[in-house]
Coordinates of C-alpha atoms in Angstrom, one line a residue:
M1 CA 24.2 176.7 24.8
I2 CA 28.0 176.9 23.5
A3 CA 29.3 180.4 23.3
S4 CA 29.9 181.5 19.7
T5 CA 32.9 183.6 20.7
V6 CA 36.2 182.4 21.3
R7 CA 38.8 184.3 23.4
K8 CA 42.4 183.6 22.8
P9 CA 44.8 186.5 23.7
L10 CA 44.6 186.0 27.4
F11 CA 45.4 182.2 27.0
V12 CA 48.3 182.8 24.8
L13 CA 49.9 185.5 27.0
T14 CA 49.5 183.4 30.1
L15 CA 51.0 180.3 28.5
F16 CA 53.9 182.5 27.1
A17 CA 54.6 183.7 30.6
L18 CA 54.5 180.5 32.2
S19 CA 56.7 178.9 29.7
L20 CA 59.2 181.5 30.2
F21 CA 59.1 181.0 33.9
F22 CA 59.2 177.4 33.9
F23 CA 62.0 177.0 31.6
L24 CA 64.5 179.5 32.8
P25 CA 67.8 177.9 33.9
P26 CA 67.7 177.3 37.4
D27 CA 69.7 179.7 39.8
P28 CA 72.4 177.6 41.6
S29 CA 72.3 180.1 44.6
A30 CA 68.8 179.9 45.1
T31 CA 67.1 177.2 47.6
F32 CA 64.1 175.4 46.7
N33 CA 61.3 175.7 49.2
S34 CA 59.2 172.6 48.9
S35 CA 57.0 173.6 51.7
L36 CA 55.5 176.4 49.3
L37 CA 53.9 173.6 46.9
V38 CA 51.4 171.0 47.9
R39 CA 51.0 168.5 45.4
S40 CA 47.6 166.9 44.7
E41 CA 46.7 164.4 41.9
I42 CA 46.5 166.6 38.6
W43 CA 42.9 165.9 38.0
S44 CA 42.0 167.8 41.0
I45 CA 43.1 171.1 39.7
R46 CA 40.3 173.4 38.3
R47 CA 40.6 174.1 34.5
L48 CA 40.6 177.6 33.1
A49 CA 40.0 176.7 29.4
E50 CA 39.0 173.7 27.4
W51 CA 38.2 172.7 23.9
R52 CA 34.5 172.1 22.9
P53 CA 33.0 171.5 19.5
C54 CA 32.8 174.9 17.5
N55 CA 29.3 176.3 17.2
W56 CA 29.2 176.4 13.4
W57 CA 29.8 172.6 13.3
L58 CA 26.7 172.1 15.6
Q59 CA 24.4 174.2 13.6
P60 CA 21.9 172.9 11.1
H61 CA 23.4 172.0 7.7
L62 CA 25.3 175.3 6.8
N63 CA 24.9 174.8 2.9
V64 CA 22.3 172.8 0.9
L65 CA 24.2 169.9 -1.2
P66 CA 24.1 170.8 -4.9
A67 CA 21.6 168.5 -7.1
Q68 CA 24.5 167.9 -9.5
T69 CA 27.8 166.3 -8.6
N70 CA 31.2 167.0 -10.1
G71 CA 32.2 163.4 -10.1
Y72 CA 33.3 160.7 -7.6
I73 CA 36.1 160.6 -5.2
R74 CA 37.8 157.5 -3.5
V75 CA 40.2 158.1 -0.5
D76 CA 43.1 155.9 -0.3
C77 CA 44.2 155.5 3.0
Y78 CA 47.6 154.2 4.4
G79 CA 49.3 153.2 7.6
G80 CA 47.8 152.8 11.0
L81 CA 44.2 153.0 11.9
N82 CA 44.3 156.4 13.1
Q83 CA 46.6 157.8 10.1
M84 CA 43.9 156.3 8.0
R85 CA 41.0 157.9 10.0
R86 CA 42.8 161.3 9.6
D87 CA 43.1 160.8 5.9
L88 CA 39.5 159.8 5.6
C89 CA 38.3 162.8 7.5
D90 CA 40.4 165.0 5.3
G91 CA 39.0 163.2 2.3
V92 CA 35.5 163.9 3.3
G93 CA 36.2 167.7 3.7
I94 CA 37.7 167.7 0.3
A95 CA 34.9 165.7 -1.4
R96 CA 32.5 168.4 0.0
L97 CA 34.8 171.3 -1.0
L98 CA 35.0 170.0 -4.7
N99 CA 31.1 168.9 -4.7
A100 CA 32.0 165.3 -5.3
T101 CA 30.3 162.0 -4.2
L102 CA 32.4 160.1 -1.9
V103 CA 33.1 156.6 -2.7
L104 CA 33.9 154.4 0.3
P105 CA 37.3 154.8 1.3
K106 CA 39.9 152.1 0.5
F107 CA 42.3 150.9 3.4
E108 CA 45.4 149.8 1.7
V109 CA 47.0 146.7 3.1
A110 CA 50.0 147.5 4.9
A111 CA 52.5 144.6 5.8
Y112 CA 54.5 147.0 8.1
W113 CA 51.3 147.4 10.3
N114 CA 50.6 143.9 10.3
E115 CA 47.2 144.7 8.6
S116 CA 44.5 143.3 6.2
S117 CA 41.4 144.6 7.4
G118 CA 39.5 147.4 5.2
F119 CA 37.2 150.2 6.1
E120 CA 34.1 147.8 6.4
D121 CA 36.0 145.6 8.7
V122 CA 36.3 148.4 11.2
F123 CA 33.6 150.7 10.8
D124 CA 29.8 150.6 10.5
V125 CA 29.1 151.5 6.7
D126 CA 25.5 152.1 6.9
F127 CA 25.9 154.4 10.0
F128 CA 28.5 156.2 8.3
I129 CA 26.5 156.8 5.2
Q130 CA 23.3 158.0 7.6
Q131 CA 25.4 160.5 9.6
M132 CA 26.9 162.1 6.4
K133 CA 23.5 162.9 4.9
G134 CA 23.4 166.6 4.3
F135 CA 27.0 167.1 4.6
V136 CA 28.4 165.0 1.8
N137 CA 26.9 162.2 -0.5
V138 CA 28.5 158.7 -0.1
V139 CA 27.7 155.8 -2.2
M140 CA 28.6 152.1 -1.7
E141 CA 28.4 151.3 -5.5
L142 CA 29.4 153.4 -8.5
P143 CA 27.0 154.1 -11.6
I144 CA 27.2 151.3 -14.1
E145 CA 29.0 153.3 -16.7
I146 CA 32.2 153.7 -14.4
A147 CA 31.7 150.9 -12.1
S148 CA 34.1 148.7 -14.2
K149 CA 36.7 151.5 -14.3
D150 CA 39.8 152.1 -12.0
P151 CA 39.9 155.5 -10.5
V152 CA 42.4 158.1 -12.1
R153 CA 45.1 158.6 -9.3
V154 CA 45.6 162.1 -8.6
D155 CA 48.8 163.0 -6.8
C156 CA 48.5 165.0 -3.8
S157 CA 52.0 164.5 -2.2
K158 CA 53.6 167.1 -0.4
R159 CA 55.0 170.0 -2.3
K160 CA 56.6 173.2 -1.8
G161 CA 54.1 175.8 -0.6
Q162 CA 50.5 175.1 0.2
F163 CA 48.4 172.6 -1.9
D164 CA 45.0 173.7 -3.2
Y165 CA 42.6 171.1 -4.0
V166 CA 40.3 173.6 -6.0
E167 CA 43.2 174.5 -8.2
S168 CA 45.0 171.1 -8.2
V169 CA 42.5 168.3 -8.1
L170 CA 39.1 169.8 -9.3
P171 CA 40.5 170.0 -13.0
S172 CA 40.8 166.2 -13.1
L173 CA 37.8 165.3 -11.3
L174 CA 35.8 167.1 -13.9
K175 CA 37.8 165.5 -16.8
H176 CA 37.8 161.9 -15.5
G177 CA 34.6 161.8 -13.6
Y178 CA 36.3 159.2 -10.8
I179 CA 39.6 159.9 -9.2
S180 CA 41.4 158.6 -6.1
I181 CA 43.4 160.7 -3.8
T182 CA 45.4 160.4 -0.6
P183 CA 45.2 163.8 1.1
A184 CA 48.2 165.8 1.5
M185 CA 49.3 167.3 4.9
S186 CA 50.0 170.7 3.3
Q187 CA 46.5 171.2 2.2
R188 CA 45.0 174.7 2.3
R189 CA 42.3 174.2 4.9
D190 CA 42.2 178.0 5.5
R191 CA 40.7 178.3 2.1
Y192 CA 37.7 175.8 3.3
P193 CA 34.1 177.3 3.5
L194 CA 32.6 176.1 6.9
Y195 CA 30.3 173.8 5.2
A196 CA 33.4 171.6 4.1
K197 CA 34.9 172.0 7.5
A198 CA 31.6 170.8 9.0
A199 CA 31.7 167.6 6.8
L200 CA 35.3 166.8 7.9
C201 CA 34.3 167.2 11.5
Q202 CA 30.9 165.1 11.2
A203 CA 33.0 162.3 9.5
C204 CA 35.6 162.3 12.1
Y205 CA 33.7 162.7 15.4
S206 CA 30.1 161.5 14.8
A207 CA 29.8 159.1 11.7
L208 CA 32.6 156.5 12.5
R209 CA 31.3 154.0 14.5
L210 CA 32.8 150.6 15.1
T211 CA 31.1 147.6 13.4
N212 CA 28.7 145.7 15.7
T213 CA 31.0 142.8 16.1
L214 CA 34.1 145.1 17.0
E215 CA 32.0 147.5 19.3
K216 CA 30.7 144.5 21.3
K217 CA 34.4 143.0 21.7
A218 CA 35.3 146.5 23.0
I219 CA 32.6 146.9 25.5
E220 CA 33.5 143.3 26.8
L221 CA 37.1 144.8 27.0
L222 CA 36.1 147.9 28.9
Q223 CA 33.8 146.2 31.1
A224 CA 36.7 143.8 32.1
I225 CA 38.8 146.8 33.4
P226 CA 38.6 147.5 37.1
K227 CA 37.1 151.0 37.5
P228 CA 38.3 153.8 37.8
F229 CA 41.2 153.5 35.4
L230 CA 43.9 155.5 33.4
S231 CA 44.3 154.8 29.8
L232 CA 47.9 155.1 28.9
H233 CA 49.3 155.5 25.3
L234 CA 52.7 154.4 25.8
R235 CA 55.2 154.7 23.0
F236 CA 58.6 153.1 23.3
E237 CA 58.6 150.5 20.6
P238 CA 61.8 149.6 18.5
D239 CA 60.5 151.1 15.2
M240 CA 59.2 154.3 17.2
V241 CA 62.7 154.9 19.1
A242 CA 64.5 154.3 15.9
Y243 CA 62.4 156.7 13.9
S244 CA 63.2 159.5 16.6
Q245 CA 67.1 159.2 16.2
C246 CA 67.4 159.1 19.8
E247 CA 70.0 157.2 21.8
Y248 CA 69.2 155.8 25.5
S249 CA 71.6 154.6 28.0
G250 CA 71.1 151.8 30.4
L251 CA 68.7 149.8 28.2
S252 CA 68.7 146.0 28.0
L253 CA 70.7 144.1 25.4
A254 CA 67.5 142.9 23.9
S255 CA 66.2 146.5 23.6
A256 CA 69.3 148.0 22.2
N257 CA 69.5 145.2 19.6
A258 CA 65.9 145.6 18.6
I259 CA 66.4 149.4 18.2
E260 CA 69.6 148.8 16.1
A261 CA 67.7 146.5 13.6
A262 CA 64.9 148.9 13.2
R263 CA 67.2 151.9 12.3
V264 CA 67.8 150.9 8.7
D265 CA 68.9 154.1 7.4
R266 CA 68.0 156.6 10.3
K267 CA 71.0 156.8 12.3
P268 CA 70.8 158.1 15.8
W269 CA 72.0 162.0 16.5
T270 CA 75.2 162.6 18.2
G271 CA 76.7 165.2 20.2
E272 CA 75.4 168.8 20.4
T273 CA 72.9 167.9 17.8
A274 CA 71.6 164.8 19.9
R275 CA 71.4 167.3 23.0
I276 CA 69.3 169.7 21.0
W277 CA 67.1 167.1 19.5
R278 CA 66.3 165.7 22.8
N279 CA 65.7 169.3 24.4
R280 CA 63.1 169.9 21.7
G281 CA 61.2 167.0 23.0
M282 CA 61.5 164.8 20.1
C283 CA 62.6 161.7 22.2
P284 CA 59.9 159.2 23.5
L285 CA 59.6 158.7 27.2
T286 CA 60.9 155.4 28.5
P287 CA 58.4 153.3 30.7
N288 CA 61.0 154.2 33.6
E289 CA 60.5 158.1 32.9
T290 CA 56.8 157.7 32.4
A291 CA 56.3 156.1 35.6
F292 CA 58.5 159.1 37.3
I293 CA 56.3 161.7 35.5
L294 CA 53.1 159.9 36.8
E295 CA 54.4 159.9 40.3
A296 CA 55.3 163.4 39.8
L297 CA 51.5 164.2 39.1
A298 CA 50.6 162.5 42.2
I299 CA 48.8 159.6 40.4
P300 CA 48.6 156.8 43.0
T301 CA 50.7 153.8 42.4
N302 CA 47.8 151.4 43.0
T303 CA 46.0 153.1 40.1
T304 CA 44.5 150.6 37.5
I305 CA 46.4 151.5 34.2
Y306 CA 45.1 150.1 30.7
L307 CA 48.0 149.9 28.5
A308 CA 46.9 151.3 25.2
A309 CA 49.8 150.2 23.0
G310 CA 50.8 147.8 20.2
D311 CA 53.1 144.7 20.4
G312 CA 56.8 145.1 21.1
L313 CA 56.9 147.6 24.1
M314 CA 60.5 147.6 25.5
E315 CA 61.8 148.1 29.2
L316 CA 58.0 147.7 30.5
E317 CA 59.3 146.8 33.8
G318 CA 60.4 150.4 34.4
L319 CA 56.5 151.1 34.5
T320 CA 55.4 147.9 36.2
S321 CA 57.6 147.9 38.9
V322 CA 56.1 151.2 40.2
Y323 CA 52.6 150.9 38.9
T324 CA 51.7 147.4 39.6
N325 CA 47.7 147.2 38.4
V326 CA 48.8 147.5 34.8
V327 CA 46.5 145.5 32.4
T328 CA 46.5 145.1 28.4
K329 CA 43.9 143.7 26.0
S330 CA 45.9 140.3 25.9
S331 CA 45.6 140.0 29.8
L332 CA 41.8 140.7 29.7
L333 CA 40.7 138.9 26.6
S334 CA 41.2 135.4 25.7
G335 CA 44.0 134.4 23.5
E336 CA 41.5 133.0 20.7
D337 CA 40.2 136.6 20.5
F338 CA 43.3 137.7 18.8
T339 CA 43.6 134.8 16.1
T340 CA 41.5 136.8 13.6
M341 CA 42.3 140.3 14.7
H342 CA 45.0 142.4 12.7
G343 CA 46.6 146.0 13.6
N344 CA 43.6 148.1 12.7
T345 CA 41.1 146.0 14.8
K346 CA 43.3 145.7 17.8
A347 CA 43.8 149.6 17.2
A348 CA 40.1 150.1 17.2
L349 CA 40.0 148.4 20.7
D350 CA 42.5 150.7 22.4
Y351 CA 40.9 153.7 20.8
Y352 CA 37.5 152.5 22.2
V353 CA 38.6 152.0 25.5
S354 CA 40.6 155.2 25.8
I355 CA 37.9 157.6 24.7
N356 CA 35.7 155.7 27.4
S357 CA 38.3 155.7 30.2
D358 CA 37.9 157.7 33.5
S359 CA 41.2 159.6 32.4
Y360 CA 43.8 159.4 29.5
M361 CA 47.5 160.2 29.3
A362 CA 49.8 159.9 26.3
T363 CA 53.7 159.9 26.0
Y364 CA 53.4 161.1 22.5
F365 CA 51.5 163.5 20.3
G366 CA 50.6 161.1 17.3
N367 CA 47.2 160.6 15.2
M368 CA 45.8 158.4 17.9
D369 CA 46.5 160.7 20.7
K370 CA 44.9 163.6 18.7
M371 CA 41.9 161.6 17.9
V372 CA 41.4 160.3 21.3
A373 CA 41.9 163.7 23.0
A374 CA 39.5 165.4 20.5
M375 CA 36.7 162.7 20.7
R376 CA 37.1 163.0 24.7
A377 CA 36.4 166.7 24.5
F378 CA 33.4 166.1 22.1
K379 CA 32.2 163.9 24.9
G380 CA 32.9 166.3 27.8
L381 CA 35.6 164.2 29.2
Y382 CA 38.6 166.5 30.2
K383 CA 40.8 164.3 32.3
T384 CA 43.2 164.2 29.4
I385 CA 46.7 165.4 29.4
F386 CA 49.9 164.8 27.1
L387 CA 53.1 164.2 29.2
N388 CA 55.5 167.1 28.5
R389 CA 58.6 165.4 26.9
K390 CA 60.2 168.7 26.2
A391 CA 59.8 169.9 29.9
F392 CA 61.2 166.6 31.1
A393 CA 64.2 166.7 28.7
L394 CA 65.0 170.4 29.4
L395 CA 64.7 170.1 33.3
T396 CA 66.8 166.9 33.3
S397 CA 69.5 168.5 31.0
Q398 CA 69.7 171.4 33.6
G399 CA 70.5 168.9 36.3
L400 CA 67.2 168.7 38.2
K401 CA 66.6 165.4 39.8
G402 CA 64.7 163.6 42.6
K403 CA 62.2 165.9 44.7
E404 CA 63.0 169.1 42.7
L405 CA 62.5 167.6 39.4
T406 CA 59.4 165.8 40.6
E407 CA 57.7 169.3 42.1
V408 CA 58.7 171.4 39.0
L409 CA 57.3 168.6 36.7
W410 CA 54.0 168.9 38.6
K411 CA 53.9 172.7 38.0
V412 CA 54.5 172.3 34.4
H413 CA 51.9 169.7 33.9
R414 CA 49.5 171.6 36.2
D415 CA 49.6 174.6 34.1
D416 CA 49.1 172.5 30.7
F417 CA 46.2 171.0 32.2
I418 CA 44.9 174.5 33.6
M419 CA 45.1 175.9 30.3
G420 CA 43.5 172.7 28.4
R421 CA 46.7 172.6 26.4
G422 CA 46.8 170.1 23.7
S423 CA 43.3 168.8 24.3
A424 CA 41.8 168.7 20.8
L425 CA 42.1 169.2 17.3
P426 CA 41.8 172.9 16.2
D427 CA 39.8 172.1 12.9
C428 CA 36.6 171.2 14.7
F429 CA 37.2 172.5 18.1
C430 CA 37.0 176.0 19.6
E431 CA 39.0 177.1 23.0
F432 CA 36.7 178.6 25.6
N433 CA 37.7 180.3 28.7
L434 CA 35.7 179.0 31.7

């Protein structure tokens, strides 16, 4: 049985002490005694803390659904698959909070993401409705009296201060009976009753199963990958680098031109601002930097790596020149498999493989990374780590390189892994000391 109490003070103090130790400027007069440290593969380290589903989520239904609904809510989702997944999860929690009936969500067509597939093209609708019974009511069809009407759009965009759905959205729901929303990032979840949080968690981690066709393809892909394998979510695409406002030296002309073309109005930082920005960990790791950190973590160079990434990765030879057993969707599945697949369905394959991989690493902390880490924790798979961009930037800015940099990076990631840092989303998971 999962413990119902969560102990955090020891973790917080320990992590604070470790962070002070590892990020102190190096003493030039000190000699580095590498014989004091024996590096082993990061996964061999015993953990002291991990994330598990909170006890209140796994209990029987916390509150009986009211017989009378306050109206119907459709959640409109935008962006990539995992951004839309996040918005859908939030929307389910909001619907339960407002005692509303959830209409199947709308996945907005987004040319930017090369996307045209809807919710029912990615997820098993019947399974979703079944799994949400007792948490929130979900309908595929609206009552006749409102079926011909478009929902009234309620603006939930970011505002100053915290956004409260009961105060700001419920009046519109009661007035119009059928509304659509896109959840705001600034919502007041601290006011959510546990039954609304439980509905959100149930939707995110128990109710979203891929369609039979897509899951079959995902299983085929998973089976084709040599075992054991590491799933690596590498983010070094032109738009990602442009958005970060970081500059890199030593890139190929093709990469530099691709980044410049993607910058639009997001010009790179320069001078002291650029240094501070990088040292805050805001710059994506290059494939070469990623390979260096993997070696620092004693990941064998013959490890099979599944590259969970979209199209357009730059400078990939920086990774593949060191780790030669790198596989991708396109290298394992036939070309015709991709003729009918768009951004969402391709991302769904990466998501499925990543949550079922032997180990998972991410060079970023985006929506997919958070979802994968949480789902792996839900499944009891704890070989998950986020490569520490801030540590890498700070240590290299202090002049560390070569063997010294390798060994300090290992210690930093060792302590991240020991303490379960960044392993799951706190909304649905609680931290447990082992």
